Short mmCIF file of C-alpha atoms and ligand atoms in Angstrom, two decimals:
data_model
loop_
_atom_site.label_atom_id
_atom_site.label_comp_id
_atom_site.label_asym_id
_atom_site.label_seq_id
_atom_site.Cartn_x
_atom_site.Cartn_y
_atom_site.Cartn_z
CA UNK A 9 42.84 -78.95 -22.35
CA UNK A 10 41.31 -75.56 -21.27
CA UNK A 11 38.11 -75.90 -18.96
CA UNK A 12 34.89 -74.83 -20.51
CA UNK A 13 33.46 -71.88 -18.61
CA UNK A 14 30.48 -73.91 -17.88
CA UNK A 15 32.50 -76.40 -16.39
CA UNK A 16 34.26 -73.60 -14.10
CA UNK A 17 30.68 -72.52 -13.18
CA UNK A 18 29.53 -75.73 -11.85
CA UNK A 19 32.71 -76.40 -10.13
CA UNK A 20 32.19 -72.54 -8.29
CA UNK A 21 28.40 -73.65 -7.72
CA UNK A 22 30.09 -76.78 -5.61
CA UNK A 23 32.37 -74.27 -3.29
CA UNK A 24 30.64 -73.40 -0.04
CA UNK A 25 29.64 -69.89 0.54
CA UNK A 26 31.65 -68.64 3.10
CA UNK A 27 29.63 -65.72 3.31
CA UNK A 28 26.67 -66.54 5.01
CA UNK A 29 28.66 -68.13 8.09
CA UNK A 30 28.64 -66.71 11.52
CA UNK A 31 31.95 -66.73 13.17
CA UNK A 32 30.85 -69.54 15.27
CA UNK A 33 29.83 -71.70 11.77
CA UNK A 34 33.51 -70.41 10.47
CA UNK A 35 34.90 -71.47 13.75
CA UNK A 36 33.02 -74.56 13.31
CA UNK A 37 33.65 -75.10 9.44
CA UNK A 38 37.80 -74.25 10.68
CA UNK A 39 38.18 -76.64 13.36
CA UNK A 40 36.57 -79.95 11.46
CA UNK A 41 39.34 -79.04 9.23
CA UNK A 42 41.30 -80.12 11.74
CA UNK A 43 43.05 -76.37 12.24
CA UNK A 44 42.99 -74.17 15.21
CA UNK A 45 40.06 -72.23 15.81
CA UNK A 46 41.89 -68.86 16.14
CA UNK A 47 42.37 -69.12 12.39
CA UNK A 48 38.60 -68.72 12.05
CA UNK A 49 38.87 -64.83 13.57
CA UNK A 50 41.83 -63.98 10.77
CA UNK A 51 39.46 -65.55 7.63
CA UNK A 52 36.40 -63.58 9.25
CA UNK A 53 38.82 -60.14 9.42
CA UNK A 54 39.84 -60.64 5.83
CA UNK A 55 36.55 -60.97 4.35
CA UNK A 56 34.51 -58.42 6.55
CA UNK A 57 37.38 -55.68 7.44
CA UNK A 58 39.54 -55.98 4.26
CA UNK A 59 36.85 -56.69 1.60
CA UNK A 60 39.22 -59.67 0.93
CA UNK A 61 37.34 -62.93 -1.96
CA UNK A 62 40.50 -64.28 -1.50
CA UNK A 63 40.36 -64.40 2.39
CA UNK A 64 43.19 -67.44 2.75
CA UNK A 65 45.94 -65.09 1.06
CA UNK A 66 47.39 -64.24 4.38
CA UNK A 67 50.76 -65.78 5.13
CA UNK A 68 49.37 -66.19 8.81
CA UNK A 69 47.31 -68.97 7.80
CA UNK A 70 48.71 -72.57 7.96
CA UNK A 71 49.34 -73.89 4.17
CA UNK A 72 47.33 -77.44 4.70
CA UNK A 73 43.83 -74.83 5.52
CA UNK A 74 45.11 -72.74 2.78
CA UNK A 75 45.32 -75.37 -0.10
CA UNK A 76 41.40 -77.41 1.14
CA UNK A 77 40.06 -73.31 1.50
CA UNK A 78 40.47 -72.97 -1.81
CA UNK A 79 39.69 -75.92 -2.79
CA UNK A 80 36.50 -76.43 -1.50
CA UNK A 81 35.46 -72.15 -0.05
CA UNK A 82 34.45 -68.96 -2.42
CA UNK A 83 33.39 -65.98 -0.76
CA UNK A 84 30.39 -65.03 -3.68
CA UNK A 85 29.13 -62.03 -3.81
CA UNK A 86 25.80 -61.39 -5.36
CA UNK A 87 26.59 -58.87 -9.06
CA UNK A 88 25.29 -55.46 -9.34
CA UNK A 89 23.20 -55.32 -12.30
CA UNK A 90 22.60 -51.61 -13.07
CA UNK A 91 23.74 -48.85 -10.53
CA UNK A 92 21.60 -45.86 -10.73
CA UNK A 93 22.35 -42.74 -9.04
CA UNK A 94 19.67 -40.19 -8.15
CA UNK A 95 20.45 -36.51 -9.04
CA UNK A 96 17.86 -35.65 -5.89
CA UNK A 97 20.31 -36.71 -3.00
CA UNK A 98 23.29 -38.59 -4.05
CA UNK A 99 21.61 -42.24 -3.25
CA UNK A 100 22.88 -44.76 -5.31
CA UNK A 101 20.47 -47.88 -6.01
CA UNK A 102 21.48 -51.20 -7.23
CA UNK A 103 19.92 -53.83 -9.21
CA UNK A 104 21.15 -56.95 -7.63
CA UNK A 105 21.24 -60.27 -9.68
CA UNK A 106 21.54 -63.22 -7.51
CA UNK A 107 22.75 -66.64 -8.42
CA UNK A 108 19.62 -67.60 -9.29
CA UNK A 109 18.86 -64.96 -12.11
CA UNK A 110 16.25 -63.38 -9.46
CA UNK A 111 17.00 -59.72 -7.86
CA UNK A 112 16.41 -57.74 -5.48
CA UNK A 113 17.48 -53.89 -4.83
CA UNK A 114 19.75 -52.25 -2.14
CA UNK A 115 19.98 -48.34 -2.16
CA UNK A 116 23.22 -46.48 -0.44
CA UNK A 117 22.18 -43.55 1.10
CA UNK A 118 24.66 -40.86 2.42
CA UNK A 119 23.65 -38.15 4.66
CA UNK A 120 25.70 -36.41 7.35
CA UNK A 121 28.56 -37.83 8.74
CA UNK A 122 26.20 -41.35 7.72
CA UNK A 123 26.34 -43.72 5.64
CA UNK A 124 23.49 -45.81 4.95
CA UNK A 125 22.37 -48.92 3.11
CA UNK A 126 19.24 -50.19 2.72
CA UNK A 127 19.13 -53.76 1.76
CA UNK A 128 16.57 -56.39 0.88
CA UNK A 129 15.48 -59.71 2.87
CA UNK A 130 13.23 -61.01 0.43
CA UNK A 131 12.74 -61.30 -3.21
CA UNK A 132 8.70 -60.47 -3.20
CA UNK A 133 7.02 -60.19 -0.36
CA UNK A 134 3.71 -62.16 1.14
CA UNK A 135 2.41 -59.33 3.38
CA UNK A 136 0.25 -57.58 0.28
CA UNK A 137 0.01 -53.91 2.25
CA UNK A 138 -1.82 -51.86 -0.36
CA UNK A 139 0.59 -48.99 -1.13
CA UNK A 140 3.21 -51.49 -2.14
CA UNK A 141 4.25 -52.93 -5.17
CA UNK A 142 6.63 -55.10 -3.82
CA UNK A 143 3.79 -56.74 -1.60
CA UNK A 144 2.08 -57.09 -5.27
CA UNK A 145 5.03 -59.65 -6.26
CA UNK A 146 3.87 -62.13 -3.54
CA UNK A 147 6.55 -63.80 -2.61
CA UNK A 148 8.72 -65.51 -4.30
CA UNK A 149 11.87 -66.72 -2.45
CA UNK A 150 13.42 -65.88 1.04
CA UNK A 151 17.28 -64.76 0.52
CA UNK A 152 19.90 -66.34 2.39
CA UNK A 153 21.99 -65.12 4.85
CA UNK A 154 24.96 -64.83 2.21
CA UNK A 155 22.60 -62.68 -0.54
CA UNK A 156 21.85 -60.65 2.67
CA UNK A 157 25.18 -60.34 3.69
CA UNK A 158 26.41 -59.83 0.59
CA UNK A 159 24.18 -56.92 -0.15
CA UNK A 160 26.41 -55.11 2.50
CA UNK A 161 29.35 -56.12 0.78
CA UNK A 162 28.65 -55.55 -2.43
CA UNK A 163 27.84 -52.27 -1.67
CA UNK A 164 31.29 -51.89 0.49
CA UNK A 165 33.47 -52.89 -2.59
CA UNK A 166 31.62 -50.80 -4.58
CA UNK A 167 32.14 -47.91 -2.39
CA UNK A 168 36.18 -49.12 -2.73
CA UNK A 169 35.74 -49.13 -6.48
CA UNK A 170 34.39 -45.62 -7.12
CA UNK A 171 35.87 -43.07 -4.64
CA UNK A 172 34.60 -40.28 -7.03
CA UNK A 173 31.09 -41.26 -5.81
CA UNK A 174 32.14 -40.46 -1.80
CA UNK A 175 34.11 -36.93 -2.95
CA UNK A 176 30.67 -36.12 -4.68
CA UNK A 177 28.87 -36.64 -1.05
CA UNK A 178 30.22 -34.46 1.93
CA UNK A 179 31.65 -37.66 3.64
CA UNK A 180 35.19 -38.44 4.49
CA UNK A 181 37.32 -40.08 1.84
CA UNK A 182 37.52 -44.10 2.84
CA UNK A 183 33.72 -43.89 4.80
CA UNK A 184 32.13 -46.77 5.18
CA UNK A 185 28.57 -48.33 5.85
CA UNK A 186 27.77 -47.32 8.80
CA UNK A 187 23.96 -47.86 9.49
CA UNK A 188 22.08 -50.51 7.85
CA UNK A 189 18.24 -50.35 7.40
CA UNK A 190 15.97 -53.79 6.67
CA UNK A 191 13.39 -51.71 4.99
CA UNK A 192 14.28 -53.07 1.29
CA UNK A 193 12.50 -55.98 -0.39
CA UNK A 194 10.36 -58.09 1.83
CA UNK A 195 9.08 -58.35 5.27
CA UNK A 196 12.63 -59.24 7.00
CA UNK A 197 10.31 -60.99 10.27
CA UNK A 198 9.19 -63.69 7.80
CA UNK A 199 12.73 -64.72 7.18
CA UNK A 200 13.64 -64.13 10.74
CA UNK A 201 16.59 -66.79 10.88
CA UNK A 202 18.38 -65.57 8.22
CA UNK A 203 18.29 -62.11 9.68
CA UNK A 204 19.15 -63.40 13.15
CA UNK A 205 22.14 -64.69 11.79
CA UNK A 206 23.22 -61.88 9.56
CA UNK A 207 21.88 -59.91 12.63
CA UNK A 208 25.15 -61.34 14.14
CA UNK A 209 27.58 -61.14 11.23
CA UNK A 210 27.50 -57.36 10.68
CA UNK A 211 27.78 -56.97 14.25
CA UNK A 212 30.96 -59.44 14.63
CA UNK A 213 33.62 -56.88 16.40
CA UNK A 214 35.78 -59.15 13.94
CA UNK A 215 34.09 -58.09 10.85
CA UNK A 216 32.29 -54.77 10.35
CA UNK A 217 31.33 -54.44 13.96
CA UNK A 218 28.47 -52.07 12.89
CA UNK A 219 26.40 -50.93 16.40
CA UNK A 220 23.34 -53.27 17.05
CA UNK A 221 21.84 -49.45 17.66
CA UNK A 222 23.25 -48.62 13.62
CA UNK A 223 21.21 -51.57 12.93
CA UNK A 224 17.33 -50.83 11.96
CA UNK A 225 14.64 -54.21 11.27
CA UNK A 226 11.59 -52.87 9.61
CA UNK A 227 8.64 -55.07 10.10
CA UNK A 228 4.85 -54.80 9.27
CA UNK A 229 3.96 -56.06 12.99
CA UNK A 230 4.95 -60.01 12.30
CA UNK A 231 4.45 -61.13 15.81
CA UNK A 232 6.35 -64.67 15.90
CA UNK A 233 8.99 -62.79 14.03
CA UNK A 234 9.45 -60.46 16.93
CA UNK A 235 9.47 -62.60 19.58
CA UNK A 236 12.25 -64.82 17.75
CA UNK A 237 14.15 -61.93 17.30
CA UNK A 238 14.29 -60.55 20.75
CA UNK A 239 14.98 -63.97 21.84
CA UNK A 240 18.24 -64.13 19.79
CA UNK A 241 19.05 -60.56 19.82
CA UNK A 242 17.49 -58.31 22.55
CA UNK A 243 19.18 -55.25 22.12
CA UNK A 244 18.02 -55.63 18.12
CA UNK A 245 16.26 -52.10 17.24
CA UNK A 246 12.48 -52.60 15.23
CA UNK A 247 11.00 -50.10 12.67
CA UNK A 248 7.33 -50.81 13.12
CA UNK A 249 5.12 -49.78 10.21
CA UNK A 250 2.36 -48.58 11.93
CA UNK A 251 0.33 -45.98 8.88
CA UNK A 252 -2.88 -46.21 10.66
CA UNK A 253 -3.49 -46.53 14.54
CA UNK A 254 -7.57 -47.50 13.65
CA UNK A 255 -7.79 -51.88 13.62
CA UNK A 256 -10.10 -51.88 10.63
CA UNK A 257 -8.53 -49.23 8.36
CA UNK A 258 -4.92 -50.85 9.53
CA UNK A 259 -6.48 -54.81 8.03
CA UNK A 260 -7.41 -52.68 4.82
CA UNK A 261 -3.89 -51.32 4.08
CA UNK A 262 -2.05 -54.09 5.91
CA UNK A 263 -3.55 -57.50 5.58
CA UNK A 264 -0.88 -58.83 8.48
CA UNK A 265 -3.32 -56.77 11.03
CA UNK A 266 -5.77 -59.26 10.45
CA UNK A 267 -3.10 -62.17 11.67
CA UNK A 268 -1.96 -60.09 13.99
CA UNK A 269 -4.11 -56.94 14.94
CA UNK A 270 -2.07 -53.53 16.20
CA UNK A 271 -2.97 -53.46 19.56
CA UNK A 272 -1.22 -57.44 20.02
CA UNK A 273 1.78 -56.27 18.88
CA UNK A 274 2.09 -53.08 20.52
CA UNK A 275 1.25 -55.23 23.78
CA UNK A 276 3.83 -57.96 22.93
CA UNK A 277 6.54 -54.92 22.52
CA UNK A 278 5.21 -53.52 25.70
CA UNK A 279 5.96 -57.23 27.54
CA UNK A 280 9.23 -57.99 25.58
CA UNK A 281 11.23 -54.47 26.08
CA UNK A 282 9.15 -51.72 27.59
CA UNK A 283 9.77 -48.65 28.42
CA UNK A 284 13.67 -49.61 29.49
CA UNK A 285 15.00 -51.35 26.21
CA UNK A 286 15.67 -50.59 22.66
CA UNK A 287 13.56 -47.72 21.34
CA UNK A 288 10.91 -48.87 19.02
CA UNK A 289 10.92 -46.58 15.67
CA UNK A 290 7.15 -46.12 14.75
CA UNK A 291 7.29 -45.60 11.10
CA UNK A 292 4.18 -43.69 9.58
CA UNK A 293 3.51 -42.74 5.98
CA UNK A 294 1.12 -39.87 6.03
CA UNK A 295 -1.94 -39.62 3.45
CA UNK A 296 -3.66 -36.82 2.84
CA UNK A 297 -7.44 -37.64 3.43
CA UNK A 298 -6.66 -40.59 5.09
CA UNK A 299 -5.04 -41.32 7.92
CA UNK A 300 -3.80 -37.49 8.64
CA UNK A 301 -5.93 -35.87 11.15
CA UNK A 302 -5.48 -34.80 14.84
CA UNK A 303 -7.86 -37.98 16.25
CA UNK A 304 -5.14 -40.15 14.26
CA UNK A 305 -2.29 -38.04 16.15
CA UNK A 306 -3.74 -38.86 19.65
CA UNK A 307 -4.73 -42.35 18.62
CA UNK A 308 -0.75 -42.80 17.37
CA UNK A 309 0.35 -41.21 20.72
CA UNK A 310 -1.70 -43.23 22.58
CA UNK A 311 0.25 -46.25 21.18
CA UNK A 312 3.78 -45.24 22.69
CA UNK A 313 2.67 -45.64 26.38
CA UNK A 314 4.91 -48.16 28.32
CA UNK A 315 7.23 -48.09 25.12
CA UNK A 316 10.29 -46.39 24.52
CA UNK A 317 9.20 -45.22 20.79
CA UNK A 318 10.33 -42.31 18.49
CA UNK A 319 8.20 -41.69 15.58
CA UNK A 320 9.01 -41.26 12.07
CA UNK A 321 6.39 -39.27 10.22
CA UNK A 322 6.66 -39.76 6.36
CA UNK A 323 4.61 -38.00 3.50
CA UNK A 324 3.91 -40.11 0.98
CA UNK A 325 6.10 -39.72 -1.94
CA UNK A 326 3.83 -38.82 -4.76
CA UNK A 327 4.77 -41.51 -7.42
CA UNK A 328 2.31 -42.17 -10.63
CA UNK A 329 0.11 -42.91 -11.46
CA UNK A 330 -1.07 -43.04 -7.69
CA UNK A 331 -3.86 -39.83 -7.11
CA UNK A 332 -2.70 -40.11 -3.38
CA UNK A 333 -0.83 -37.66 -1.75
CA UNK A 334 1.25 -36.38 1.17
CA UNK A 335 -1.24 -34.05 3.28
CA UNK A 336 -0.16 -30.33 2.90
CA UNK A 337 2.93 -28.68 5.07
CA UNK A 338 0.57 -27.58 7.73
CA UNK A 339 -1.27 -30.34 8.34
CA UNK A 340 2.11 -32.32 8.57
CA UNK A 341 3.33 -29.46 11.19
CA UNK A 342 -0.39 -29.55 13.21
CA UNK A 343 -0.10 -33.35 13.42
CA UNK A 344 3.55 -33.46 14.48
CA UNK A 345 2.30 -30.98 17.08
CA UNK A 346 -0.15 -33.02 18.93
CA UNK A 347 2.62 -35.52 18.73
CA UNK A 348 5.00 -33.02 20.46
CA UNK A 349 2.85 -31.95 22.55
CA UNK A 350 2.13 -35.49 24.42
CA UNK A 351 5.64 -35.31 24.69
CA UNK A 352 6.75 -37.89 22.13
CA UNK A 353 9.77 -37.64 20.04
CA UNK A 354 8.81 -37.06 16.23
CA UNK A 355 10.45 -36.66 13.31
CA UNK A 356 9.08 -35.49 10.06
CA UNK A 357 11.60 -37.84 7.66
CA UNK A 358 11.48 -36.91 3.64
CA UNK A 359 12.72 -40.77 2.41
CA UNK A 360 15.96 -40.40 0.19
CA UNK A 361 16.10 -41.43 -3.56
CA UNK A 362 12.53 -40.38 -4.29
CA UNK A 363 13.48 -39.96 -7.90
CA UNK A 364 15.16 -43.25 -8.14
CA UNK A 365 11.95 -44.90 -6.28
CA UNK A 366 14.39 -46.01 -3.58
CA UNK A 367 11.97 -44.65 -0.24
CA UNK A 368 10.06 -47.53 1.32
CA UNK A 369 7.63 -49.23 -0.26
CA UNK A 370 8.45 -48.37 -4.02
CA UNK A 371 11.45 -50.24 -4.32
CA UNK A 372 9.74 -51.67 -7.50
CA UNK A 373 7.76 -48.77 -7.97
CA UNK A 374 4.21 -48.81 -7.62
CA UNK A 375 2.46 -50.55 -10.11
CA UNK A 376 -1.44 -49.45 -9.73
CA UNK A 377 -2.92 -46.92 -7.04
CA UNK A 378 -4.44 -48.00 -4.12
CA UNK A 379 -8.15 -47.76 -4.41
CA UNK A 380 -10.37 -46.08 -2.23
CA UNK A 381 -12.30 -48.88 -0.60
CA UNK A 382 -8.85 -50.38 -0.08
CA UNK A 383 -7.63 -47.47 1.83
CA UNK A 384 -10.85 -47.09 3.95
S1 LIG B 3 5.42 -52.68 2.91
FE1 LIG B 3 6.92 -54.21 3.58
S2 LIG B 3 5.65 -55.83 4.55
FE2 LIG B 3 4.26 -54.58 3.32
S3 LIG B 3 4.17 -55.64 1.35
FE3 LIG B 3 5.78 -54.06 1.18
S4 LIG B 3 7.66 -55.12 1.66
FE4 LIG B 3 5.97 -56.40 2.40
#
């Protein structure tokens, strides 16, 4: 009698994941199977270098771990909903449905000889910050380390799947991801074990073997987050949304200041890498009217002492019905000058897929404006 699709659901609902394993828990998950370890770097190859759901079709593979792999392993990869491309810059930004019916978004974005995804580590987000509607969801489930994973390779068999889409970009015919950003849904530090391990999955010299320097971790400043992180992954590089150097206009924007004020978290970063380890990538969304003038520049300076930081300046991407605004050219340029001129290294960074609503922060879009007591 023919299965009911239902039926096939369930039974694909039973199958572990084998997505969100680290080598080691593949390794692991291989040997109580009571087959040699080794056979744990060929499964991880398959599904991370070849794109491969069917990772046990390799004749290499004994036929006993063949026949219980598929009995009892999928590797699932979350569905793209809608794929919208933006006519601005080429991104590309997906819908993704999970298994649960929730989703989240991931945008590709090329540029140079780069290839970059953005993905999500959150559906929702707790940390409320003002200017984002995502932080408006609250939050409403962590992902796992598979739905994180598999935002990568989603986007990697999609990339397989439409060539035309690369030949429309300047990049080489067969690129592939090669930078991932954590700057999606969520606040990835509040789902810190999930990232540490997919932290260590795209960086498996077995599997994509992206550079922990290719690798970016946005946080709002989530202390305990940080310090976990380091701990499992010191060379791991941060994005730190910084948007105001002043405590109390910081707490208005960004209610985690108030958990965990600035000046902390500039001092744990100071303690935990200094001036020697992984650069720290200040990220700063500039406001006309509000947080844009030269006192803000030396106060934002004054943060980078003892650090090895770069700085990201970003004018706000004007989205309605929101009456704020990027500050003029020139007072970008005079801002980035006092920045320059205390000898930090600034970059004035336009975020990709503004018509798509892809830059950070709008990945939902913004829902209502900011209001003025809120922004200080
Ligand atoms: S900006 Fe980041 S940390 Fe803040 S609410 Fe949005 S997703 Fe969360």
């Amino acid at each position: 009698m023919a299965q009911h699709l239902s039926e096939i659901k369930i039974e694909n609902e039973l199958l572990q994941d084998l997505l969100g394993l680290t080598r080691a828990g593949l390794t692991d998950t291989v040997r109580n199977l009571g087959a040699p370890e080794i056979h744990a770097k060929t499964l991880f190859r398959r599904i991370y270098k070849d794109l491969s759901i069917n990772p046990w079709s390799e004749p290499t593979l004994p036929l006993r771990l063949v026949a219980v792999m598929q009995d009892k392993f999928a590797v699932r990869l979350p569905q793209i909903k809608v794929a919208h491309r933006s006519a601005y810059d080429q991104s590309m930004k997906f819908l993704v449905g999970l298994g649960d019916g929730r989703e989240v978004e991931a945008v590709l974005m090329p540029e140079k000889a780069r290839l970059t995804l953005c993905l999500s580590s959150q559906v929702g987000c707790a940390q409320g910050c003002v200017f984002c509607h995502t932080g408006r969801m609250g939050l409403v489930r962590q992902l796992s380390v598979a739905e994180i994973v598999g935002q990568v390779m989603l986007a990697e068999h999609w990339l397989r799947e439409h060539p035309e889409w690369l030949e429309s970009t300047r990049l080489a015919p067969g690129t592939r991801i090669s930078n991932i950003v954590f700057m999606g849904m969520g606040e990835p530090l509040d789902n810190v074990e999930a990232v540490i391990d997919a932290l260590s999955i795209l960086t498996d010299p077995y599997g994509l073997a992206l550079g922990m320097a290719h690798i970016s971790v946005s946080t709002a400043g989530h202390l305990v987050g940080i310090d976990r992180l380091y701990d499992a992954h010191p060379k791991a590089r941060l994005a730190l949304s910084v948007h105001s150097p002043d405590e109390s206009k910081r707490s208005r924007i960004m209610p985690i200041n108030r958990r965990w004020p600035l000046t902390d978290v500039i001092g744990r970063l100071r303690e935990r890498i200094g001036e020697s380890g992984p650069p720290v990538m200040m990220q700063y969304t500039m406001i006309a009217g509000v947080n844009d003038s030269d006192a803000d520049a030396s106060a934002l300076a004054a943060l980078t002492v003892g650090l090895n930081a770069k700085i990201n300046l970003i004018p706000l991407n004007n989205v309605e019905p929101s009456r704020l605004s990027a500050p003029p050219p020139e007072r970008i340029q005079a801002f980035r000058d006092v920045l320059h001129q205390a000898g930090i290294r600034v970059m004035v960074r336009y975020s990709k897929g503004q018509d798509i609503a892809a830059a950070c922060g709008q990945l939902v879009a913004f829902a209502k404006k900011p209001s003025a007591a809120e922004l200080g």
